[in-house]
XYZ file of N, CA and C in Angstrom:
699
model
N -2.117 1.659 11.491
C -3.355 2.655 11.791
C -3.642 2.163 13.719
N -3.641 0.312 13.243
C -3.543 0.161 15.161
C -1.888 0.277 15.364
N -1.080 -0.087 15.163
C 0.080 0.079 15.290
C 0.835 1.148 16.194
N 0.180 2.587 15.369
C 0.659 3.689 15.665
C -0.188 3.907 16.916
N -1.203 3.192 17.300
C -2.440 3.843 18.378
C -1.474 3.343 19.277
N -0.875 1.516 18.877
C -0.010 1.177 20.086
C 1.508 1.416 20.610
N 1.588 2.404 19.551
C 2.761 2.607 19.444
C 2.252 3.339 20.633
N 1.906 4.515 19.686
C 1.745 5.893 20.663
C 1.361 5.473 21.997
N 0.355 4.614 22.504
C 0.031 4.038 24.165
C 0.886 3.580 24.891
N 2.678 2.884 24.359
C 3.755 2.119 24.975
C 4.729 4.195 25.225
N 4.781 4.577 23.948
C 5.743 5.488 23.825
C 4.674 7.407 25.177
N 3.571 7.262 25.040
C 2.808 8.113 25.938
C 2.935 7.408 27.849
N 2.715 6.056 28.179
C 2.949 5.515 29.324
C 4.503 5.333 29.533
N 6.408 5.821 29.012
C 6.644 5.751 29.259
C 7.078 6.812 29.523
N 6.804 7.925 28.211
C 6.305 9.281 29.382
C 6.393 9.859 30.029
N 5.166 9.155 30.843
C 4.472 9.355 32.710
C 4.663 8.881 33.725
N 5.825 8.112 32.406
C 6.941 7.387 34.038
C 8.390 8.179 33.943
N 8.984 8.439 33.681
C 8.862 9.339 33.487
C 9.429 10.934 33.892
N 8.201 10.701 33.905
C 7.917 12.838 34.489
C 7.762 12.122 35.543
N 7.162 11.248 35.505
C 7.136 10.612 37.546
C 7.888 10.166 38.752
N 9.407 9.723 37.499
C 10.632 9.485 38.485
C 10.849 10.914 39.122
N 11.187 11.521 38.195
C 12.341 12.542 39.492
C 10.746 12.606 40.949
N 9.857 13.104 41.906
C 9.252 12.493 42.840
C 9.111 11.623 43.464
N 10.114 10.208 42.697
C 10.714 9.400 43.763
C 11.793 8.749 44.247
N 12.127 8.037 44.811
C 13.667 7.902 45.694
C 14.215 7.956 44.135
N 15.939 8.062 44.631
C 17.159 8.088 44.068
C 17.988 7.419 44.403
N 18.143 7.803 44.942
C 20.068 7.002 45.680
C 20.555 7.868 47.361
N 19.374 6.407 48.220
C 20.126 7.012 49.096
C 19.468 7.622 50.311
N 17.306 7.369 49.505
C 16.274 8.229 49.928
C 16.191 9.768 49.711
N 16.797 10.067 48.483
C 17.369 11.679 47.696
C 16.936 11.373 47.150
N 15.136 12.693 46.618
C 14.226 12.340 45.066
C 15.689 13.164 44.047
N 14.759 12.317 43.582
C 15.184 13.053 41.797
C 15.620 14.076 41.446
N 14.128 14.717 42.509
C 14.247 16.413 42.416
C 14.491 17.513 42.240
N 15.924 16.588 43.858
C 16.755 16.931 44.376
C 18.038 17.271 44.085
N 18.577 16.611 42.816
C 19.245 16.876 42.029
C 19.292 18.012 40.482
N 20.000 18.789 40.718
C 20.025 19.998 39.517
C 20.605 19.555 38.211
N 20.132 20.302 36.873
C 20.032 19.667 35.616
C 22.137 20.211 36.018
N 22.560 20.998 36.179
C 24.159 21.758 36.416
C 24.584 20.480 36.636
N 24.048 19.404 38.229
C 25.093 18.708 38.269
C 24.783 17.219 37.736
N 24.481 17.461 36.737
C 24.946 16.468 35.521
C 26.204 17.053 34.506
N 26.250 18.089 34.286
C 27.625 18.394 33.936
C 28.747 18.953 35.502
N 28.324 19.384 36.492
C 30.246 19.151 36.419
C 30.046 18.807 37.818
N 29.153 17.710 38.119
C 29.092 17.338 39.586
C 27.983 17.114 41.263
N 27.393 16.305 41.347
C 27.120 15.843 42.082
C 27.012 16.163 43.521
N 26.549 17.856 43.363
C 26.442 18.462 44.997
C 25.173 17.882 46.294
N 25.461 18.406 47.471
C 24.669 17.790 48.050
C 23.746 19.522 48.200
N 24.280 20.295 47.608
C 23.435 20.953 46.832
C 21.889 20.869 46.650
N 20.325 20.814 48.345
C 18.752 21.130 47.127
C 19.162 21.670 46.174
N 17.808 21.340 45.213
C 17.609 21.762 43.976
C 15.754 22.832 43.796
N 15.647 23.707 43.613
C 14.268 23.868 43.242
C 14.133 22.419 41.356
N 12.147 22.112 41.461
C 11.821 21.968 40.783
C 11.796 21.544 40.086
N 11.806 23.058 38.744
C 12.086 23.140 37.755
C 13.108 23.637 37.044
N 14.226 23.321 37.821
C 15.581 23.400 37.117
C 16.020 22.436 37.837
N 15.851 20.755 38.277
C 16.270 20.104 38.686
C 15.816 19.365 37.846
N 16.076 17.857 38.060
C 16.740 17.263 36.772
C 15.052 16.753 35.819
N 14.687 17.473 36.518
C 12.380 16.571 36.506
C 12.443 17.924 34.734
N 13.662 18.687 34.876
C 12.472 19.408 33.791
C 13.949 18.234 31.539
N 14.698 18.098 31.859
C 15.037 17.689 30.697
C 13.137 15.907 30.848
N 13.321 15.408 32.288
C 12.086 14.444 31.654
C 10.920 15.557 30.700
N 10.893 16.799 31.301
C 8.999 17.026 30.640
C 9.844 16.921 29.163
N 10.792 17.375 29.413
C 10.993 18.093 28.100
C 10.806 16.404 26.886
N 11.165 15.850 27.415
C 11.074 14.914 26.072
C 9.335 14.102 26.605
N 8.737 14.612 27.456
C 7.368 14.228 27.063
C 6.794 15.259 26.533
N 6.970 16.355 26.693
C 6.597 17.357 25.746
C 6.668 15.898 23.858
N 7.872 15.865 23.892
C 8.441 15.328 22.170
C 7.755 14.866 22.147
N 6.845 13.862 22.895
C 6.447 12.755 22.905
C 4.560 12.764 22.626
N 4.316 13.704 22.651
C 3.411 13.850 22.834
C 3.231 15.042 21.761
N 4.123 15.351 21.531
C 4.491 15.910 19.554
C 4.792 14.987 18.462
N 5.289 14.585 18.775
C 5.493 13.422 18.049
C 4.134 12.263 17.613
N 3.928 12.045 19.094
C 2.234 10.933 18.256
C 0.951 11.676 17.391
N 1.071 12.878 18.131
C 0.183 14.481 17.237
C 0.199 13.835 15.841
N 2.016 14.090 15.811
C 2.534 13.960 13.989
C 2.906 13.009 13.414
N 2.727 12.403 13.572
C 2.927 10.769 14.031
C 4.295 10.463 13.715
N 5.239 11.477 14.259
C 6.462 10.250 14.034
C 7.162 9.969 14.633
N 8.184 8.558 13.880
C 9.258 7.695 15.065
C 10.119 8.552 15.728
N 11.035 9.202 14.746
C 12.324 9.933 14.841
C 12.032 11.306 16.488
N 10.625 11.831 16.435
C 10.920 12.420 17.328
C 10.678 11.340 18.716
N 9.327 10.738 18.875
C 9.212 10.226 19.703
C 10.140 9.347 19.710
N 11.466 8.768 18.987
C 12.637 7.429 19.445
C 13.790 8.733 20.193
N 13.891 9.722 19.662
C 15.191 11.619 20.134
C 14.177 11.889 21.831
N 13.206 11.331 22.445
C 12.533 11.652 22.671
C 13.324 10.353 24.132
N 13.219 9.900 24.259
C 13.668 8.033 24.937
C 15.062 7.998 24.339
N 15.896 8.593 23.266
C 16.848 8.895 24.148
C 17.132 10.409 24.912
N 16.819 11.602 24.903
C 16.877 11.889 25.865
C 16.377 11.681 27.193
N 15.998 10.842 27.399
C 15.670 10.569 28.545
C 16.256 9.080 29.752
N 16.383 8.616 28.622
C 18.315 7.324 28.924
C 18.992 7.820 29.274
N 19.272 8.919 28.429
C 21.160 9.961 27.793
C 21.018 10.392 29.717
N 20.264 11.288 30.074
C 20.218 12.127 30.984
C 20.748 10.518 32.475
N 18.909 9.791 32.026
C 20.075 8.855 33.733
C 20.680 8.179 33.577
N 21.240 8.097 32.008
C 23.274 7.671 32.396
C 23.802 8.710 32.913
N 23.527 9.841 32.025
C 24.607 10.486 32.645
C 24.768 11.492 34.680
N 22.750 11.264 34.907
C 23.003 10.750 36.222
C 23.421 9.766 37.616
N 23.938 8.386 36.693
C 24.083 7.227 37.695
C 25.147 7.239 37.041
N 26.488 8.446 36.494
C 27.549 7.817 36.012
C 28.638 9.809 37.051
N 27.309 10.532 37.461
C 27.866 11.328 38.037
C 27.229 10.781 39.778
N 27.201 10.270 39.335
C 26.015 9.806 40.955
C 27.608 9.232 41.725
N 27.722 7.778 40.771
C 28.892 7.065 40.800
C 30.509 7.944 41.574
N 30.699 8.834 40.737
C 31.280 8.921 40.690
C 31.814 10.050 41.989
N 30.356 10.861 42.745
C 30.564 11.457 43.745
C 30.653 10.414 45.021
N 29.807 8.989 44.528
C 30.139 7.717 45.944
C 30.692 7.291 45.775
N 31.655 6.859 44.382
C 33.181 5.782 44.288
C 32.341 5.161 44.094
N 31.291 5.207 44.458
C 30.611 3.587 43.296
C 28.593 3.543 43.599
N 28.791 2.275 42.857
C 27.375 2.782 42.731
C 26.340 0.681 43.068
N 25.517 0.694 44.224
C 25.006 0.262 44.735
C 23.766 -0.232 44.519
N 23.163 -1.105 44.456
C 21.645 -1.140 44.911
C 21.455 -2.289 46.086
N 21.088 -1.238 47.214
C 20.256 -1.733 48.229
C 19.288 -1.851 48.518
N 18.531 -2.775 49.491
C 17.920 -3.769 50.266
C 17.317 -1.905 50.813
N 18.386 -2.245 51.746
C 17.653 -0.578 53.054
C 17.419 0.848 52.292
N 17.635 0.514 51.071
C 17.510 2.321 50.532
C 18.772 3.467 50.874
N 20.252 2.156 50.757
C 21.132 3.531 50.643
C 21.433 3.149 49.608
N 20.887 2.317 48.302
C 21.266 2.310 46.849
C 20.714 2.879 46.091
N 20.574 2.889 44.359
C 19.251 3.255 43.863
C 18.218 2.995 44.137
N 16.928 3.830 43.471
C 15.986 3.220 44.115
C 15.321 3.660 43.044
N 14.185 3.580 43.262
C 12.763 3.442 42.865
C 12.999 3.783 41.274
N 13.502 5.439 41.849
C 13.268 6.308 41.068
C 14.214 6.733 39.665
N 14.787 5.395 39.814
C 16.047 4.795 38.448
C 15.447 4.190 37.675
N 14.665 2.915 38.398
C 13.965 2.537 37.840
C 12.672 2.892 36.953
N 12.186 4.069 37.024
C 11.074 4.746 36.510
C 11.791 5.218 35.542
N 12.637 5.838 36.208
C 13.087 6.937 33.852
C 13.634 6.110 33.315
N 14.019 5.169 33.901
C 14.844 4.165 32.336
C 13.509 3.429 31.733
N 13.157 3.332 32.840
C 12.308 1.737 32.592
C 11.129 3.351 31.173
N 10.593 3.905 31.846
C 10.568 4.876 30.506
C 10.674 5.568 29.217
N 12.047 5.583 29.760
C 12.701 5.694 28.473
C 12.600 4.418 26.886
N 12.471 3.631 27.578
C 13.162 2.068 26.747
C 11.484 1.932 26.388
N 10.251 2.795 26.910
C 9.277 2.555 26.496
C 8.212 3.497 25.431
N 9.571 4.330 25.668
C 9.646 5.841 24.283
C 9.804 4.782 23.431
N 10.904 4.169 23.263
C 11.638 3.465 22.127
C 11.262 2.314 21.976
N 9.929 1.866 21.937
C 9.819 0.392 22.127
C 8.034 1.015 21.204
N 7.511 2.401 21.338
C 6.636 2.586 21.360
C 7.217 3.314 19.829
N 8.344 4.133 19.903
C 8.924 4.212 17.678
C 9.301 3.114 17.766
N 9.367 1.965 17.520
C 9.783 0.898 16.973
C 8.437 0.493 16.833
N 7.249 0.336 17.056
C 5.727 0.269 17.507
C 5.446 0.595 15.987
N 5.112 2.626 15.833
C 4.583 3.478 15.602
C 4.795 3.099 14.020
N 3.947 3.146 12.442
C 4.552 2.526 11.523
C 4.478 4.150 10.222
N 5.046 5.245 11.245
C 4.804 6.421 10.760
C 4.021 7.239 10.064
N 3.706 9.159 9.682
C 3.380 9.221 8.940
C 3.557 9.330 7.090
N 4.622 9.568 7.419
C 6.163 9.605 5.706
C 6.120 8.468 5.018
N 5.449 7.126 6.308
C 5.167 5.506 5.301
C 3.603 5.501 5.540
N 2.699 5.899 5.302
C 1.460 6.195 5.354
C 1.298 7.492 4.336
N 1.961 7.480 4.176
C 1.911 8.877 3.085
C 2.448 8.461 1.354
N 3.452 8.121 1.780
C 3.829 7.376 0.760
C 3.595 6.664 0.079
N 2.490 5.375 0.595
C 2.266 4.440 0.190
C 1.184 4.969 -0.793
N 0.091 6.398 0.339
C -0.934 6.873 -0.302
C -0.040 6.889 -2.031
N 0.764 8.139 -1.653
C 1.400 8.525 -3.335
C 1.425 7.951 -4.042
N 2.087 6.854 -3.463
C 2.428 5.656 -4.907
C 0.655 4.665 -5.157
N 0.086 5.154 -4.772
C -1.171 3.786 -4.753
C -1.715 4.609 -5.595
N -1.963 6.224 -5.307
C -2.653 6.946 -6.800
C -1.700 7.520 -7.743
N 0.108 7.516 -7.370
C 0.400 7.341 -9.123
C 0.651 5.875 -9.660
N 0.111 5.180 -9.405
C 0.541 3.600 -10.016
C 0.214 3.003 -11.201
N 1.314 3.061 -12.033
C 0.857 3.589 -13.569
C 0.137 2.125 -14.170
N -0.202 2.235 -15.164
C -1.155 1.350 -15.511
C -0.300 0.584 -16.212
N -1.080 -1.266 -15.849
C -0.738 -2.017 -15.836
C 0.177 -2.256 -17.290
N 0.165 -1.769 -19.092
C 1.053 -1.577 -20.162
C 0.955 -0.275 -20.456
N 1.081 -0.090 -20.753
C 1.795 1.232 -21.853
C 1.283 1.973 -22.513
N 0.586 2.891 -23.697
C -0.054 3.240 -24.535
C 1.203 3.017 -25.221
N 0.624 1.987 -26.399
C 2.141 2.424 -27.845
C 2.467 3.447 -28.007
N 3.011 2.654 -29.345
C 2.988 4.418 -30.520
C 2.399 3.715 -31.161
N 1.867 4.872 -32.424
C 0.712 5.214 -33.075
C 1.297 4.215 -34.366
N 3.436 3.971 -34.330
C 3.344 2.737 -35.292
C 3.501 1.693 -34.429
N 2.643 0.792 -33.808
C 2.964 0.608 -32.792
C 1.617 -0.404 -32.212
N 0.446 0.097 -33.355
C -0.913 -1.033 -32.827
C -0.994 -1.477 -32.505
N -0.594 -2.525 -34.313
C -0.908 -3.751 -33.601
C -0.851 -4.796 -32.862
N 0.250 -4.361 -31.273
C 0.458 -5.063 -30.690
C 0.211 -4.220 -29.471
N -1.000 -3.882 -29.427
C -1.792 -3.567 -28.095
C -2.899 -4.339 -27.319
N -3.537 -5.476 -26.856
C -2.201 -5.222 -26.056
C -1.295 -6.200 -25.339
N -0.721 -6.003 -25.091
C 0.900 -7.022 -25.245
C -0.118 -8.212 -23.909
N 0.692 -9.864 -24.320
C -0.488 -10.961 -23.504
C 0.477 -11.150 -22.808
N 0.703 -11.460 -22.463
C 1.614 -12.367 -21.285
C 2.097 -14.020 -21.420
N 1.419 -14.115 -22.854
C 1.914 -16.038 -22.795
C 2.712 -15.562 -25.152
N 3.913 -16.279 -24.590
C 4.853 -16.235 -25.363
C 3.633 -16.456 -27.496
N 4.002 -15.738 -28.296
C 3.385 -15.777 -29.107
C 2.779 -14.732 -30.266
N 1.995 -14.701 -31.016
C 0.800 -13.408 -31.778
C 0.264 -13.030 -30.064
N -0.369 -11.260 -30.467
C -1.349 -10.879 -29.931
C -2.609 -11.113 -30.085
N -3.161 -11.386 -29.024
C -5.068 -11.742 -29.476
C -5.252 -10.989 -30.242
N -5.568 -9.310 -29.104
C -5.955 -8.915 -29.900
C -4.606 -7.439 -30.933
N -4.906 -8.055 -32.171
C -4.029 -7.098 -33.245
C -4.536 -5.732 -34.138
N -5.561 -5.363 -33.301
C -5.665 -4.503 -33.141
C -6.692 -3.488 -32.419
N -6.428 -2.411 -32.147
C -7.407 -1.348 -30.330
C -8.236 -1.685 -30.957
N -9.167 -1.847 -32.594
C -11.015 -1.113 -33.273
C -11.485 -2.971 -32.937
N -12.994 -2.866 -32.786
C -13.457 -3.789 -32.758
C -13.275 -4.692 -34.197
N -13.340 -6.028 -34.107
C -13.245 -6.674 -35.595
C -14.195 -6.681 -36.021
N -14.337 -6.219 -37.500
C -15.809 -6.498 -38.123
C -15.932 -7.843 -37.680
N -18.113 -7.909 -37.401
C -18.380 -9.474 -38.091
C -18.761 -9.588 -38.733
N -18.724 -11.098 -39.147
C -19.287 -12.135 -40.537
C -19.688 -12.485 -40.100
N -20.887 -12.689 -41.660
C -22.231 -12.208 -41.555
C -22.581 -13.905 -41.717
N -23.655 -14.554 -40.823
C -23.153 -15.671 -40.813
C -23.907 -16.701 -42.488
N -23.400 -17.334 -42.759
C -23.444 -18.831 -43.468
C -24.593 -19.357 -44.026
N -25.320 -18.445 -45.195
C -27.006 -18.776 -44.891
C -27.263 -19.308 -47.219
N -26.098 -20.755 -46.757
C -26.102 -20.986 -48.140
C -25.453 -20.921 -49.612
N -24.869 -21.387 -50.169
C -24.402 -20.423 -51.336
C -25.871 -19.923 -52.516
N -24.836 -19.223 -52.879
C -26.671 -18.242 -53.458
C -26.485 -18.590 -54.223
N -28.474 -18.489 -54.975
C -28.645 -19.471 -56.218
C -28.316 -18.475 -57.597
N -28.053 -17.002 -57.037
C -28.017 -16.560 -58.350
C -26.264 -16.978 -59.402
N -25.647 -17.664 -58.337
C -24.621 -17.700 -58.609
C -24.260 -18.439 -59.812
N -24.103 -19.169 -60.661
C -23.668 -20.472 -61.447
C -22.580 -21.550 -60.790
N -22.010 -20.777 -59.978
C -20.222 -21.418 -59.679
C -21.188 -22.019 -57.642
N -21.688 -21.698 -57.658
C -22.285 -22.406 -56.542
C -23.856 -22.867 -56.603
N -24.087 -22.982 -57.645
C -25.378 -24.523 -57.875
C -24.605 -25.502 -57.973
N -26.554 -26.605 -57.270
C -25.426 -27.642 -57.155
C -26.275 -28.669 -57.847
N -27.030 -27.725 -59.291
C -27.841 -28.463 -60.432
C -28.080 -27.491 -62.066
N -27.786 -28.547 -62.780
C -27.509 -28.441 -63.726
C -28.423 -26.518 -63.905
N -28.532 -25.817 -65.237
C -28.960 -25.349 -65.975
C -29.950 -25.432 -67.571
N -31.637 -25.545 -67.421
C -31.823 -25.622 -68.090
C -33.119 -24.288 -68.667
N -32.935 -24.455 -69.745
C -33.895 -23.259 -70.604
C -35.096 -23.020 -69.642
N -35.680 -22.090 -69.311
C -36.602 -22.354 -68.820
C -38.104 -22.621 -69.725
N -39.620 -23.144 -68.811
C -40.179 -23.496 -69.625
C -41.492 -23.091 -69.475
N -42.021 -22.648 -70.453
C -43.874 -21.415 -70.487
C -44.478 -22.060 -68.838
N -44.775 -23.649 -68.700
C -45.666 -24.616 -67.466
C -44.079 -24.809 -66.389
N -43.534 -24.145 -67.063
C -42.724 -24.965 -65.334
C -42.045 -23.572 -64.497
N -42.318 -23.000 -63.379
C -41.976 -21.423 -62.999
C -40.054 -22.048 -63.087
N -39.250 -20.615 -63.203
C -38.468 -20.155 -62.726
C -37.943 -20.164 -61.156
N -36.694 -20.048 -61.723
C -36.188 -20.455 -59.839
C -36.336 -19.732 -59.237
N -36.504 -17.938 -59.723
C -36.765 -17.057 -59.137
C -37.909 -16.557 -58.442
N -38.473 -17.204 -59.426
C -40.149 -17.463 -58.902
C -40.554 -18.645 -58.189
N -39.831 -19.104 -57.495
C -40.250 -20.317 -57.005
C -40.170 -20.016 -55.549
N -41.025 -19.903 -55.330
C -41.478 -19.715 -53.450
C -41.145 -20.618 -53.325
N -41.134 -22.024 -53.309
C -39.969 -22.562 -52.258
C -38.559 -22.601 -52.501
N -37.785 -23.383 -51.398
C -35.975 -23.740 -51.047
C -35.635 -23.052 -52.356
N -35.264 -22.417 -52.381
C -33.944 -21.144 -53.678
C -32.807 -21.629 -53.573
N -32.319 -22.540 -52.933
C -31.431 -23.164 -52.845
C -31.284 -24.731 -53.280
N -31.873 -25.167 -52.670
C -32.659 -26.472 -53.217
C -34.211 -27.157 -54.047
N -34.020 -26.306 -55.051
C -35.804 -26.016 -55.779
C -35.802 -27.781 -55.937
N -36.851 -28.130 -55.917
C -37.242 -29.972 -57.056
C -36.463 -29.583 -58.384
N -36.232 -30.984 -58.698
C -36.239 -31.162 -60.303
C -36.955 -30.862 -61.645
N -36.412 -29.901 -62.572
C -37.699 -30.018 -63.310
C -37.051 -31.061 -64.109
N -38.909 -31.480 -64.955
C -38.819 -32.229 -66.270
C -37.719 -32.150 -67.246
N -37.874 -32.626 -68.075
C -37.016 -32.161 -69.693
C -37.605 -32.103 -70.361
N -36.614 -30.861 -71.450
C -38.009 -30.761 -72.271
C -38.118 -31.136 -73.280
N -39.151 -30.723 -73.476
C -40.042 -31.980 -75.405
C -39.173 -31.837 -75.878
N -39.008 -32.697 -75.851
C -38.256 -33.467 -77.656
C -38.805 -32.504 -79.012
N -37.878 -31.808 -80.448
C -38.809 -30.561 -80.877
C -39.235 -31.832 -82.337
N -39.976 -30.047 -82.708
C -40.601 -31.158 -83.795
C -39.633 -30.624 -84.941
N -39.610 -32.242 -85.582
C -38.752 -32.108 -86.647
C -39.800 -31.841 -88.125
């Protein structure tokens, strides 16, 4: 976003410089608006030109392209406008060199003057602005990729549910089933009703001694029963 704003400002400054350049002196005290567009293709003459048919015309077209490119955030359109300004400026220099025999930069106003520098600087600023802009297509592509980003792991096939989800570490998967594992009952000690887990021998019940089932104390570790009475012979 910041790059788009900065690039747009630079490109607009270049467009303003290019549009103002025909109103400045270009060569030997002659303003840019005095050069006809047709003279750039057929040879420069001394004929004066109107403003709308002068070299200002392609520069206005380039400025409109810059405005349109900034609105739609198109780097290509802005860069093309810069190429148009630089192209017509270079073409004028070629034709002026052919007409004058050579191009000179004179401090006394006999050679290239500030108008040419403004036009060239405007075209360069347009190209720099296009380079600074990120463009709309890249932002749209990023948003589309962000919305359509695939999940980290694809859903497993029905016959491969034991491999979901895959782990980043080698070895077996931490979770081997998509369903939660059943909870295991906490260990409460051996079952007093199961003879295999009892830690004391079983004696026949005595009428005066309560059995393990009716003993309100700890059923796992009950007190020792007294030995049975001797048999009467």
